[in-house]
mmCIF file of C-alpha atoms in Angstrom:
data_model
loop_
_atom_site.group_PDB
_atom_site.id
_atom_site.type_symbol
_atom_site.label_atom_id
_atom_site.label_comp_id
_atom_site.label_asym_id
_atom_site.label_seq_id
_atom_site.Cartn_x
_atom_site.Cartn_y
_atom_site.Cartn_z
ATOM 1 C CA MET A 227 -0.091 -0.580 0.098
ATOM 2 C CA HIS A 228 1.072 3.200 -0.946
ATOM 3 C CA THR A 229 1.115 6.180 1.741
ATOM 4 C CA MET A 230 0.468 9.857 1.393
ATOM 5 C CA LYS A 231 3.208 11.786 3.641
ATOM 6 C CA GLU A 232 2.807 11.878 6.816
ATOM 7 C CA ASN A 233 0.671 9.178 6.366
ATOM 8 C CA TYR A 234 1.435 5.800 8.149
ATOM 9 C CA ILE A 235 -0.328 2.201 8.518
ATOM 10 C CA GLN A 236 -2.222 1.903 11.957
ATOM 11 C CA ASP A 237 -4.196 -1.882 11.173
ATOM 12 C CA PHE A 238 -3.825 -4.623 9.200
ATOM 13 C CA PHE A 239 -6.655 -7.612 9.420
ATOM 14 C CA SER A 240 -8.406 -9.906 7.310
ATOM 15 C CA ALA A 241 -12.122 -9.612 6.854
ATOM 16 C CA THR A 242 -14.919 -10.863 5.138
ATOM 17 C CA ASN A 243 -17.254 -9.031 2.816
ATOM 18 C CA HIS A 244 -20.569 -9.347 4.992
ATOM 19 C CA GLN A 245 -18.238 -8.461 8.649
ATOM 20 C CA HIS A 246 -18.936 -5.319 10.558
ATOM 21 C CA LEU A 247 -15.750 -2.724 10.388
ATOM 22 C CA LEU A 248 -15.984 -0.395 13.494
ATOM 23 C CA LEU A 249 -14.803 2.838 13.591
ATOM 24 C CA PHE A 250 -13.871 4.318 17.046
ATOM 25 C CA THR A 251 -13.176 7.410 17.206
ATOM 26 C CA ASN A 252 -10.739 9.589 19.841
ATOM 27 C CA LYS A 253 -14.107 12.029 20.357
ATOM 28 C CA GLY A 254 -15.532 8.105 21.310
ATOM 29 C CA ARG A 255 -18.185 8.355 18.430
ATOM 30 C CA MET A 256 -18.396 4.980 16.652
ATOM 31 C CA HIS A 257 -19.050 4.209 12.758
ATOM 32 C CA GLN A 258 -19.952 1.226 11.359
ATOM 33 C CA MET A 259 -20.091 -0.221 7.984
ATOM 34 C CA LYS A 260 -19.963 -3.716 6.260
ATOM 35 C CA VAL A 261 -16.925 -4.303 5.386
ATOM 36 C CA HIS A 262 -18.312 -4.816 1.515
ATOM 37 C CA ARG A 263 -18.616 -1.071 1.068
ATOM 38 C CA VAL A 264 -15.160 -0.440 1.720
ATOM 39 C CA PRO A 265 -13.906 0.707 -1.761
ATOM 40 C CA GLU A 266 -11.765 -2.306 -2.954
ATOM 41 C CA GLY A 267 -8.506 -1.542 -4.712
ATOM 42 C CA SER A 268 -4.663 -2.893 -5.846
ATOM 43 C CA ARG A 269 -2.332 -3.835 -3.227
ATOM 44 C CA THR A 270 0.059 -1.124 -3.743
ATOM 45 C CA ALA A 271 -3.534 1.611 -4.185
ATOM 46 C CA ARG A 272 -3.780 4.326 -1.579
ATOM 47 C CA GLY A 273 -6.778 3.602 -0.766
ATOM 48 C CA VAL A 274 -9.467 6.799 -0.466
ATOM 49 C CA HIS A 275 -9.902 9.108 2.579
ATOM 50 C CA ILE A 276 -11.992 7.737 5.641
ATOM 51 C CA ALA A 277 -14.367 11.190 5.249
ATOM 52 C CA ASN A 278 -15.679 9.881 1.500
ATOM 53 C CA LEU A 279 -17.411 6.936 3.627
ATOM 54 C CA MET A 280 -18.582 8.436 6.925
ATOM 55 C CA PRO A 281 -18.633 12.201 8.502
ATOM 56 C CA LEU A 282 -15.869 13.384 10.945
ATOM 57 C CA GLU A 283 -15.627 16.933 13.107
ATOM 58 C CA GLU A 284 -12.508 18.506 13.046
ATOM 59 C CA ASN A 285 -9.580 17.644 14.944
ATOM 60 C CA GLU A 286 -11.289 13.884 14.949
ATOM 61 C CA TRP A 287 -9.584 10.566 13.433
ATOM 62 C CA ILE A 288 -9.556 6.632 13.719
ATOM 63 C CA SER A 289 -7.925 5.899 17.018
ATOM 64 C CA THR A 290 -9.288 1.819 16.731
ATOM 65 C CA ALA A 291 -10.833 -0.337 13.645
ATOM 66 C CA LEU A 292 -12.282 -3.868 14.627
ATOM 67 C CA VAL A 293 -14.045 -6.566 12.812
ATOM 68 C CA VAL A 294 -16.269 -7.976 13.954
ATOM 69 C CA ARG A 295 -19.195 -11.161 12.840
ATOM 70 C CA GLU A 296 -21.667 -11.102 15.087
ATOM 71 C CA PHE A 297 -22.882 -9.103 18.445
ATOM 72 C CA THR A 298 -23.398 -10.740 21.333
ATOM 73 C CA GLU A 299 -23.669 -10.320 25.379
ATOM 74 C CA ASP A 300 -20.471 -12.841 26.086
ATOM 75 C CA ARG A 301 -18.203 -10.330 24.043
ATOM 76 C CA PHE A 302 -17.369 -7.671 25.391
ATOM 77 C CA PHE A 303 -15.768 -3.815 24.073
ATOM 78 C CA LEU A 304 -13.131 -2.320 26.183
ATOM 79 C CA PHE A 305 -12.414 0.978 26.456
ATOM 80 C CA ALA A 306 -9.791 3.075 27.150
ATOM 81 C CA THR A 307 -9.347 6.621 27.428
ATOM 82 C CA LYS A 308 -5.708 9.034 27.630
ATOM 83 C CA GLN A 309 -6.964 10.280 31.031
ATOM 84 C CA GLY A 310 -7.084 6.277 32.461
ATOM 85 C CA MET A 311 -10.709 5.309 32.456
ATOM 86 C CA ILE A 312 -11.698 2.177 31.390
ATOM 87 C CA LYS A 313 -15.222 0.958 30.008
ATOM 88 C CA ARG A 314 -16.947 -2.671 29.460
ATOM 89 C CA SER A 315 -19.509 -2.973 27.168
ATOM 90 C CA ALA A 316 -21.811 -5.692 25.515
ATOM 91 C CA SER A 317 -20.887 -5.635 22.191
ATOM 92 C CA ALA A 318 -24.625 -6.548 21.988
ATOM 93 C CA LEU A 319 -25.270 -2.826 22.917
ATOM 94 C CA TYR A 320 -23.267 -1.986 19.289
ATOM 95 C CA PRO A 321 -24.706 -3.470 16.453
ATOM 96 C CA ARG A 322 -26.085 -0.911 14.395
ATOM 97 C CA SER A 323 -25.228 3.146 14.154
ATOM 98 C CA ARG A 324 -26.037 6.238 12.375
ATOM 99 C CA ARG A 325 -24.843 8.038 9.188
ATOM 100 C CA THR A 326 -23.409 10.621 11.403
ATOM 101 C CA GLY A 327 -22.136 7.754 14.168
ATOM 102 C CA ILE A 328 -23.101 6.888 17.972
ATOM 103 C CA ILE A 329 -21.540 7.990 20.915
ATOM 104 C CA ALA A 330 -19.538 4.477 21.983
ATOM 105 C CA VAL A 331 -18.405 5.907 26.104
ATOM 106 C CA SER A 332 -18.674 9.420 26.564
ATOM 107 C CA LEU A 333 -15.691 11.245 27.682
ATOM 108 C CA ARG A 334 -14.198 13.886 30.325
ATOM 109 C CA ASP A 335 -13.274 17.612 29.048
ATOM 110 C CA GLY A 336 -9.806 17.457 27.651
ATOM 111 C CA ASP A 337 -10.196 13.279 27.613
ATOM 112 C CA GLU A 338 -9.582 11.071 24.448
ATOM 113 C CA LEU A 339 -10.506 7.406 23.650
ATOM 114 C CA ILE A 340 -6.988 5.763 22.581
ATOM 115 C CA ALA A 341 -8.053 2.654 22.157
ATOM 116 C CA VAL A 342 -10.937 -0.305 21.890
ATOM 117 C CA ARG A 343 -10.176 -3.934 22.709
ATOM 118 C CA GLU A 344 -12.169 -6.955 22.161
ATOM 119 C CA VAL A 345 -12.791 -9.266 25.521
ATOM 120 C CA ASN A 346 -14.422 -11.969 27.492
ATOM 121 C CA GLU A 347 -15.060 -12.385 31.148
ATOM 122 C CA SER A 348 -11.604 -14.141 31.340
ATOM 123 C CA SER A 349 -9.399 -11.506 29.844
ATOM 124 C CA SER A 350 -6.569 -8.943 32.138
ATOM 125 C CA VAL A 351 -5.984 -5.540 30.779
ATOM 126 C CA ILE A 352 -2.728 -3.521 30.901
ATOM 127 C CA LEU A 353 -2.856 -0.116 30.610
ATOM 128 C CA THR A 354 0.838 1.270 30.619
ATOM 129 C CA THR A 355 1.561 5.591 30.929
ATOM 130 C CA GLU A 356 3.842 8.250 29.166
ATOM 131 C CA LEU A 357 6.052 8.035 32.435
ATOM 132 C CA GLY A 358 6.490 4.663 32.975
ATOM 133 C CA MET A 359 4.030 3.093 34.677
ATOM 134 C CA ALA A 360 2.216 0.868 33.963
ATOM 135 C CA ILE A 361 -1.056 -1.657 35.720
ATOM 136 C CA HIS A 362 -2.596 -5.135 34.880
ATOM 137 C CA PHE A 363 -5.562 -6.430 36.366
ATOM 138 C CA PRO A 364 -8.450 -8.874 35.145
ATOM 139 C CA CYS A 365 -11.572 -7.260 32.928
ATOM 140 C CA LYS A 366 -14.082 -8.518 35.040
ATOM 141 C CA ASP A 367 -13.149 -5.954 37.854
ATOM 142 C CA VAL A 368 -14.762 -3.433 35.476
ATOM 143 C CA ARG A 369 -18.557 -3.831 35.334
ATOM 144 C CA PRO A 370 -20.811 -3.895 32.428
ATOM 145 C CA MET A 371 -21.804 -0.647 31.429
ATOM 146 C CA GLY A 372 -24.395 1.113 29.360
ATOM 147 C CA ARG A 373 -23.450 2.502 25.433
ATOM 148 C CA SER A 374 -23.164 6.193 26.968
ATOM 149 C CA ALA A 375 -21.410 5.269 30.492
ATOM 150 C CA ALA A 376 -18.033 7.452 30.855
ATOM 151 C CA GLY A 377 -16.790 4.012 32.465
ATOM 152 C CA VAL A 378 -14.106 3.714 36.002
ATOM 153 C CA LYS A 379 -10.875 4.640 37.201
ATOM 154 C CA GLY A 380 -8.708 2.314 35.470
ATOM 155 C CA ILE A 381 -4.854 3.965 37.206
ATOM 156 C CA ALA A 382 -4.232 6.648 39.092
ATOM 157 C CA LEU A 383 -2.611 8.728 37.270
ATOM 158 C CA ARG A 384 0.105 11.000 38.509
ATOM 159 C CA PRO A 385 0.169 15.150 37.436
ATOM 160 C CA GLY A 386 1.841 15.450 33.630
ATOM 161 C CA ASP A 387 1.158 11.048 32.896
ATOM 162 C CA ALA A 388 -1.641 9.795 30.399
ATOM 163 C CA VAL A 389 -2.346 6.728 28.845
ATOM 164 C CA VAL A 390 -0.735 5.748 25.847
ATOM 165 C CA ALA A 391 -1.354 1.665 25.265
ATOM 166 C CA CYS A 392 -3.949 -0.297 26.396
ATOM 167 C CA VAL A 393 -3.056 -4.288 25.919
ATOM 168 C CA THR A 394 -5.243 -7.145 26.516
ATOM 169 C CA THR A 395 -4.624 -11.199 27.167
ATOM 170 C CA LEU A 396 -7.046 -12.109 24.679
ATOM 171 C CA GLU A 397 -5.361 -10.066 22.040
ATOM 172 C CA THR A 398 -2.348 -12.446 21.666
ATOM 173 C CA GLU A 399 -0.738 -15.747 23.656
ATOM 174 C CA CYS A 400 2.478 -13.524 23.085
ATOM 175 C CA PRO A 401 4.122 -14.031 26.004
ATOM 176 C CA GLU A 402 6.205 -10.686 25.769
ATOM 177 C CA ILE A 403 5.420 -6.606 26.175
ATOM 178 C CA MET A 404 7.736 -4.381 23.647
ATOM 179 C CA THR A 405 7.460 -1.205 25.492
ATOM 180 C CA VAL A 406 9.253 2.032 23.150
ATOM 181 C CA SER A 407 10.034 5.390 24.272
ATOM 182 C CA LYS A 408 9.643 8.762 22.193
ATOM 183 C CA PHE A 409 13.577 8.757 21.168
ATOM 184 C CA GLY A 410 13.639 5.195 19.872
ATOM 185 C CA PHE A 411 14.425 3.221 23.026
ATOM 186 C CA GLY A 412 13.025 0.142 23.464
ATOM 187 C CA LYS A 413 12.770 -2.953 25.633
ATOM 188 C CA ARG A 414 11.294 -6.446 25.921
ATOM 189 C CA SER A 415 9.412 -7.747 29.014
ATOM 190 C CA LYS A 416 8.298 -11.240 30.377
ATOM 191 C CA LEU A 417 4.454 -10.818 30.809
ATOM 192 C CA GLU A 418 4.525 -12.960 34.263
ATOM 193 C CA LEU A 419 6.420 -9.828 35.269
ATOM 194 C CA TYR A 420 3.108 -7.469 35.496
ATOM 195 C CA ARG A 421 1.745 -8.603 38.170
ATOM 196 C CA MET A 422 -1.911 -8.538 38.388
ATOM 197 C CA GLN A 423 -3.261 -6.001 40.948
ATOM 198 C CA SER A 424 -6.603 -4.129 41.965
ATOM 199 C CA ARG A 425 -8.470 -1.563 39.345
ATOM 200 C CA GLY A 426 -7.086 2.189 39.859
ATOM 201 C CA GLY A 427 -4.443 1.909 41.932
ATOM 202 C CA ARG A 428 -0.951 3.565 40.351
ATOM 203 C CA GLY A 429 0.466 0.495 39.441
ATOM 204 C CA ILE A 430 3.975 -0.431 38.417
ATOM 205 C CA ILE A 431 7.311 0.718 37.315
ATOM 206 C CA ASN A 432 7.276 -0.724 33.641
ATOM 207 C CA PHE A 433 9.746 1.866 31.764
ATOM 208 C CA LYS A 434 12.812 4.031 33.109
ATOM 209 C CA VAL A 435 11.766 7.003 31.738
ATOM 210 C CA THR A 436 15.122 9.289 31.313
ATOM 211 C CA PRO A 437 15.853 12.616 29.802
ATOM 212 C CA LYS A 438 17.410 10.499 27.242
ATOM 213 C CA THR A 439 15.104 8.011 26.267
ATOM 214 C CA GLY A 440 11.942 10.516 26.506
ATOM 215 C CA PRO A 441 8.443 9.486 27.156
ATOM 216 C CA VAL A 442 6.814 6.253 26.561
ATOM 217 C CA VAL A 443 5.567 6.145 23.468
ATOM 218 C CA GLY A 444 3.660 2.262 23.184
ATOM 219 C CA ALA A 445 3.391 -1.157 24.042
ATOM 220 C CA LEU A 446 2.416 -4.251 21.818
ATOM 221 C CA PRO A 447 2.542 -7.989 22.715
ATOM 222 C CA VAL A 448 5.097 -9.464 21.009
ATOM 223 C CA CYS A 449 5.658 -13.031 19.734
ATOM 224 C CA ASP A 450 9.286 -15.382 19.135
ATOM 225 C CA ASP A 451 8.470 -14.771 15.128
ATOM 226 C CA ASP A 452 7.567 -11.249 15.112
ATOM 227 C CA GLY A 453 9.192 -8.086 13.446
ATOM 228 C CA LEU A 454 8.671 -4.382 14.546
ATOM 229 C CA VAL A 455 7.656 -1.613 12.395
ATOM 230 C CA LEU A 456 8.966 1.716 13.867
ATOM 231 C CA LEU A 457 7.390 4.949 11.635
ATOM 232 C CA THR A 458 9.132 8.817 12.883
ATOM 233 C CA SER A 459 7.756 11.737 13.124
ATOM 234 C CA ASP A 460 9.416 12.359 9.719
ATOM 235 C CA THR A 461 8.436 9.694 8.131
ATOM 236 C CA LYS A 462 10.907 7.460 8.419
ATOM 237 C CA ILE A 463 10.112 3.537 8.445
ATOM 238 C CA THR A 464 12.531 1.073 10.211
ATOM 239 C CA ARG A 465 11.889 -2.785 10.167
ATOM 240 C CA ILE A 466 13.690 -4.849 12.847
ATOM 241 C CA GLY A 467 13.459 -8.661 14.028
ATOM 242 C CA ARG A 468 11.812 -8.986 17.864
ATOM 243 C CA GLU A 469 15.228 -10.850 18.314
ATOM 244 C CA GLU A 470 17.156 -7.317 17.798
ATOM 245 C CA VAL A 471 15.460 -6.054 21.332
ATOM 246 C CA ARG A 472 16.774 -7.783 24.416
ATOM 247 C CA THR A 473 14.435 -8.667 27.089
ATOM 248 C CA VAL A 474 14.828 -6.962 30.599
ATOM 249 C CA GLY A 475 12.874 -6.617 33.576
ATOM 250 C CA ARG A 476 10.545 -4.281 33.879
#
């Protein structure tokens, strides 16, 4: 796929024509369409701008895309926000959408939706922050709520801190968490080092932030045969193998 300047690929997944494509924005809205409504293109095509398929407000963008086959009561969407709020709602509450979208989660002033994950009762979640903290707790600690609810506190943030990533155990069976900082530093840590805690606490240290490393910008699960693609602010792309980043303590 060719991308325009300052653009990059965020999500890549396979889907069938009659599955539902759910697009969640940073302002907490959800748009829905069938996959076949997305124009088909060649392998190297740029595609079409999302504004041609659905309306977006000023300073609004897609933060998460999910593909869902059916909406059931035993599957849940887990919402995580920049200010540390978290919400769990049954997927059955999201079977349809209006042309202008629907409210998927209510946000406080200045808050943004950073991630939506599909989970079940046995899943757990890890929230990581800019200043190097992380908290790991069971998803069942977050009671199911209505579609427009604001959620509850997932992590207590220190002044100047913000949530940058949300990793759930349902996403993968990968045994390690990769953390990357603003100035290009990265490390891998075993998932077992992130002990389970109660929701709403300050968490534990995940990454030692210094002026040299810069704040944390992301975290994701990695497996033995994974490769990593790093994209910089000036659109440079670097691809490395997982084994090139050593495994260290949390």
